[in-house]
Amino acid sequence: MLAGGAARRLGGADKPGLRVGGRPLLDRVLGACADARTTVVVADPRPTSRPVRWAREDPPGAGPVAALDAGLRHTTADAVVVLSADLPFLEVATVRRLLTALRSSGAEGALLTDADGRDQPLVAAYRARALRRELTALAKEHGSLTGLPLRRLTAALDLTRVPDPVASFDCDTWDDLVTARARIREHGHVLDEWISAVKDELGIDLDVDTGILLDLARDAAHGVARPAAPLTTFLVGYAAARGKGGPEAVAEAARKAVALALRWADEETSGAAPDAPSGPAPETKPGPGTDATSDPALEAAPKSAPGAKSDASPGTKPRTETGAIPGATPEAAPGSNPGAPSTTPHPDSTA
């Protein structure tokens, strides 16, 4: 990976350190190199999200051909992936596609082309033997590799091309950076971008079915309460980590939590007290010392303290609350808050 350029069109800014989606461009490109046996970055050392091997062209700033030669000296792989450090939308699948095209075509290199059909030699996979051959020839012809443009090297190679206007997009200017930052916030990309950023930040590499977790969050919010959504998904992740820790463990824990949320919600609609048994009330006999001929109306009337006034109008019955717990403060029904809407490494490759 070549990351030591001068970034003149960015006014000399530290281009690999510019952030898109909260992550430095360099880390975003490193994330696409997860399958590489060895990752070499030609630049001055800096903190990175993944372990890398550092190299530097001599002299520093001698250009892309000299940088490529410096990086190539740190690997013995038959196939190498050559990348720049300013590719915000590069993915693991893109790197795999380049390697597949290289192997299946028999060519000496496979590179991406951009939206205008232009070759992108810094988003490519090459046969290391072919690169070393041409680097030796150029050094012999020019006496040095300093200042040579990359097209002088690639022009002598047998290349195959893979069109990809998105993965080939690079950030050469400030406008490019604004475009990249806007794109990841588009509705169709923002969730995947956010999940990738969080996993990278936390240092985890786990692919899970986000649909399962989103359904869980919805059911917890609807069936219990809105704050239950993030808390429940956290607990599911914690339970999965204590178990097997893989996607299957996450799915199983989520399934159990969803079932619980649904049972919880069911109680809201079927939680009324069962009806009292029908039929005539049992007959009672008057006990000793009672007047069997007393007036029923007088017996039913509540006793009151002497001199107290009654709030009930004549002929009305006192009102009672059905199903209320004596002394309890009425609570909001569960689920009354609205919920959120539902919604292989190649052993011989080197980046």
XYZ file of C-alpha atoms in Angstrom:
351
model
C 0.000 0.000 0.000
C 1.434 3.341 -1.052
C 0.667 6.014 1.550
C 3.576 8.424 1.403
C 2.563 10.811 -1.367
C 2.729 14.583 -1.118
C -1.037 15.173 -1.597
C -0.388 18.395 -3.518
C -4.019 18.786 -4.631
C -4.958 18.715 -0.944
C -2.454 21.387 -0.092
C -0.026 18.910 1.421
C -2.561 17.588 3.937
C -2.063 14.221 5.617
C -4.303 12.398 3.151
C -4.112 8.888 4.710
C -5.255 10.440 7.996
C -8.293 12.241 6.599
C -11.484 10.720 7.928
C -14.480 9.352 6.066
C -17.215 7.856 8.192
C -15.197 8.510 11.338
C -12.228 6.408 10.157
C -8.927 7.460 8.547
C -8.701 6.652 4.854
C -5.688 4.439 5.556
C -7.669 2.305 8.005
C -10.552 1.999 5.569
C -8.189 0.586 2.925
C -6.514 -1.685 5.472
C -9.940 -3.085 6.265
C -10.193 -4.343 2.680
C -6.883 -6.236 3.115
C -8.109 -8.614 5.804
C -7.222 -11.665 3.671
C -3.608 -10.633 3.060
C -0.849 -12.800 4.513
C 1.388 -9.733 4.819
C 0.380 -6.086 4.630
C 3.154 -3.626 3.765
C 2.568 0.125 3.985
C 5.112 2.374 2.305
C 5.042 5.501 4.454
C 6.272 6.833 7.756
C 4.905 4.704 10.628
C 1.689 5.771 12.353
C -1.019 4.111 14.467
C -3.258 1.819 12.397
C -6.295 -0.351 13.014
C -4.493 -3.501 11.782
C -0.921 -4.767 12.151
C 1.257 -3.781 9.183
C 4.890 -3.886 8.090
C 6.372 -0.469 7.354
C 8.698 0.402 4.468
C 10.029 3.607 2.889
C 11.312 4.444 -0.566
C 14.803 5.910 -0.811
C 14.790 8.804 -0.858
C 11.401 9.507 0.750
C 9.014 11.088 -1.728
C 10.779 9.503 -4.741
C 7.444 8.628 -6.345
C 5.111 5.661 -6.819
C 7.496 3.417 -8.780
C 10.226 3.753 -6.160
C 7.611 3.210 -3.410
C 6.311 0.077 -5.137
C 9.874 -1.274 -5.362
C 10.405 -0.602 -1.636
C 7.219 -2.406 -0.646
C 7.855 -5.358 -2.928
C 11.129 -6.072 -1.133
C 9.156 -7.060 1.987
C 7.174 -9.937 0.492
C 7.789 -13.269 -1.204
C 4.179 -13.807 -2.327
C 3.482 -14.794 -5.924
C 0.597 -12.336 -6.195
C 0.525 -8.849 -4.718
C -2.282 -6.331 -4.420
C -1.100 -2.758 -4.953
C -3.306 -0.061 -3.447
C -3.250 3.635 -2.727
C -4.315 4.844 0.717
C -7.160 7.097 -0.431
C -9.870 4.605 -1.466
C -12.864 5.132 0.854
C -15.124 2.517 -0.759
C -12.695 -0.360 -1.272
C -13.991 -3.640 0.146
C -12.655 -7.136 0.798
C -14.858 -8.432 -2.026
C -13.179 -6.050 -4.477
C -9.703 -7.305 -3.570
C -10.869 -10.898 -3.947
C -12.371 -10.085 -7.339
C -9.059 -8.649 -8.536
C -7.157 -11.749 -7.411
C -9.702 -14.006 -9.095
C -9.396 -12.054 -12.342
C -5.598 -12.289 -12.159
C -5.602 -16.054 -11.650
C -8.328 -16.879 -14.151
C -7.085 -14.634 -16.968
C -3.436 -15.637 -16.989
C -2.546 -11.947 -17.281
C 0.305 -10.264 -15.426
C -2.019 -7.813 -13.742
C -5.691 -7.114 -13.083
C -6.703 -3.537 -12.365
C -9.878 -1.557 -11.792
C -11.157 1.033 -14.215
C -13.083 4.074 -13.000
C -16.384 5.582 -14.103
C -14.697 7.097 -17.184
C -13.006 3.839 -18.162
C -9.535 4.989 -17.066
C -7.044 2.480 -15.671
C -6.378 2.660 -11.930
C -2.966 0.959 -11.474
C -3.073 1.599 -7.729
C -6.183 -0.535 -7.310
C -4.783 -3.698 -8.843
C -3.405 -7.209 -8.357
C -0.124 -8.161 -10.057
C 2.141 -11.150 -10.437
C 5.160 -10.263 -8.324
C 7.553 -11.809 -10.845
C 6.316 -9.478 -13.583
C 6.663 -6.420 -11.358
C 10.235 -7.300 -10.394
C 11.134 -7.850 -14.041
C 9.901 -4.431 -15.105
C 11.318 -2.626 -12.065
C 14.742 -4.068 -12.877
C 14.426 -3.011 -16.499
C 13.394 0.545 -15.574
C 16.208 0.936 -13.063
C 18.709 -0.266 -15.683
C 17.306 2.064 -18.326
C 17.043 5.188 -16.162
C 19.690 4.515 -13.553
C 17.124 5.136 -10.832
C 13.423 4.736 -10.147
C 13.063 8.200 -8.634
C 10.382 10.343 -10.197
C 9.178 7.768 -12.726
C 5.417 7.656 -13.358
C 3.632 4.385 -12.703
C 2.406 4.134 -16.304
C 6.020 3.530 -17.398
C 5.844 0.261 -15.485
C 2.292 -0.856 -16.255
C 2.649 -0.110 -19.989
C 4.945 -3.129 -20.310
C 2.548 -5.523 -18.534
C -0.166 -7.782 -19.927
C -3.233 -6.476 -18.093
C -6.873 -7.424 -17.644
C -9.410 -4.865 -16.507
C -12.267 -4.960 -14.005
C -14.753 -2.050 -14.172
C -15.801 -0.677 -10.785
C -16.675 3.034 -10.580
C -17.300 2.917 -6.831
C -14.326 0.976 -5.466
C -11.984 2.891 -7.778
C -13.127 6.263 -6.411
C -10.214 8.031 -4.715
C -9.935 11.223 -2.692
C -7.510 13.459 -4.566
C -9.231 16.772 -3.794
C -11.309 18.330 -1.039
C -14.381 18.007 -3.253
C -13.706 14.268 -3.525
C -13.594 14.060 0.246
C -16.918 15.899 0.577
C -18.464 13.535 -1.982
C -17.223 10.472 -0.117
C -18.505 11.723 3.221
C -21.913 12.469 1.738
C -22.238 9.096 0.034
C -21.756 7.009 3.155
C -24.641 8.864 4.766
C -27.065 7.966 2.018
C -29.942 5.766 3.166
C -28.762 2.697 1.274
C -25.235 2.794 2.738
C -25.300 4.374 6.169
C -26.120 1.267 8.233
C -23.448 -0.930 6.638
C -20.928 1.900 6.918
C -21.762 2.430 10.577
C -21.523 -1.280 11.452
C -18.140 -1.500 9.699
C -16.890 1.564 11.548
C -17.990 0.231 14.936
C -16.446 -3.201 14.351
C -13.211 -1.553 13.255
C -13.193 0.744 16.261
C -13.828 -2.136 18.672
C -11.351 -4.459 16.971
C -13.863 -7.205 16.206
C -14.400 -9.126 12.993
C -17.790 -10.772 13.277
C -20.440 -10.953 10.591
C -23.945 -11.216 12.004
C -27.425 -10.969 10.546
C -28.282 -7.358 11.315
C -31.890 -8.071 10.354
C -32.248 -10.343 13.390
C -30.973 -7.637 15.718
C -33.163 -4.964 14.145
C -36.226 -7.179 14.542
C -35.265 -7.757 18.168
C -34.940 -4.021 18.782
C -38.345 -3.428 17.206
C -40.065 -6.121 19.275
C -38.461 -4.915 22.501
C -39.458 -1.307 21.797
C -43.046 -2.181 20.830
C -43.676 -4.913 23.372
C -41.890 -3.448 26.393
C -40.674 0.148 26.109
C -38.468 2.128 23.739
C -35.384 2.114 26.010
C -35.599 -1.685 26.102
C -34.393 -1.850 22.478
C -30.717 -0.859 22.917
C -30.469 -2.500 26.331
C -31.809 -5.807 25.033
C -29.507 -5.886 22.020
C -26.544 -5.179 24.338
C -27.546 -8.068 26.592
C -27.894 -10.364 23.574
C -24.383 -9.448 22.452
C -23.028 -10.012 25.960
C -24.730 -13.398 26.194
C -23.346 -14.417 22.797
C -19.832 -13.367 23.838
C -20.058 -15.536 26.950
C -21.198 -18.455 24.829
C -19.716 -19.577 21.539
C -19.307 -15.989 20.405
C -20.130 -16.596 16.734
C -23.032 -15.540 14.522
C -24.980 -18.629 15.580
C -24.695 -17.649 19.241
C -25.966 -14.147 18.464
C -28.910 -15.547 16.500
C -29.854 -17.971 19.286
C -29.683 -15.325 22.002
C -31.727 -12.944 19.841
C -34.355 -15.627 19.245
C -34.814 -16.133 22.970
C -35.057 -12.399 23.639
C -37.614 -11.912 20.848
C -39.776 -14.703 22.274
C -39.629 -13.047 25.697
C -40.600 -9.643 24.285
C -43.576 -11.171 22.487
C -44.739 -12.959 25.652
C -44.388 -9.693 27.530
C -46.488 -7.859 24.960
C -49.179 -10.552 25.002
C -49.899 -9.775 28.633
C -51.032 -6.284 27.676
C -53.897 -7.573 25.556
C -54.798 -10.706 27.523
C -53.969 -9.561 31.046
C -57.546 -8.826 32.249
C -58.772 -10.811 35.260
C -60.809 -13.874 34.281
C -64.605 -13.551 34.578
C -66.167 -14.618 37.870
C -68.085 -17.935 37.801
C -71.680 -17.510 36.681
C -74.714 -18.723 38.598
C -76.716 -17.669 41.644
C -74.850 -16.430 44.659
C -74.713 -18.953 47.483
C -77.424 -18.572 50.088
C -76.251 -17.561 53.528
C -78.008 -18.125 56.796
C -78.167 -15.452 59.427
C -75.824 -16.047 62.293
C -76.698 -15.890 65.952
C -77.782 -12.507 67.140
C -78.798 -11.201 63.762
C -82.198 -10.019 62.710
C -83.451 -12.112 59.816
C -86.158 -9.595 59.126
C -83.904 -6.567 58.921
C -84.177 -4.236 55.957
C -81.712 -5.293 53.188
C -81.209 -1.666 52.212
C -80.062 -0.841 55.691
C -77.715 -3.849 55.762
C -76.088 -2.780 52.441
C -75.589 0.834 53.464
C -72.011 1.580 54.544
C -71.459 2.712 58.041
C -70.156 6.187 58.529
C -68.832 8.154 61.406
C -71.388 10.189 63.325
C -71.968 13.479 61.661
C -70.120 12.560 58.441
C -71.667 13.530 55.151
C -72.018 11.108 52.276
C -70.830 12.032 48.774
C -73.257 9.649 47.109
C -76.631 10.882 45.987
C -79.676 9.125 47.298
C -80.361 5.922 45.425
C -76.859 5.577 43.924
C -74.302 2.865 44.616
C -70.731 3.638 45.604
C -68.257 3.332 42.664
C -65.398 0.839 42.831
C -62.329 0.282 40.554
C -62.288 -3.160 38.994
C -58.937 -5.021 38.825
C -56.931 -2.307 40.668
C -54.399 -3.345 43.309
C -55.304 -1.631 46.607
C -52.801 1.077 47.430
C -50.985 0.814 44.053
C -50.385 3.767 41.767
C -51.717 3.105 38.254
C -48.881 2.630 35.733
C -48.772 3.092 32.001
C -49.516 -0.024 30.033
C -46.432 -1.883 28.846
C -45.534 -1.176 25.262
C -47.350 2.186 25.215
C -44.275 3.945 23.833
C -43.842 3.800 20.055
C -40.914 1.602 18.880
C -38.254 2.137 16.304
C -39.121 1.104 12.739
C -38.010 -2.362 11.634
C -36.009 -2.361 9.067
C -11.243 -16.577 2.905
C -8.029 -15.586 2.669
C -5.806 -16.391 -0.288
C -2.615 -17.825 1.167
C -0.384 -16.409 -1.569
C -1.699 -12.855 -1.628
C -0.144 -9.746 -0.166
C -1.510 -6.248 0.072
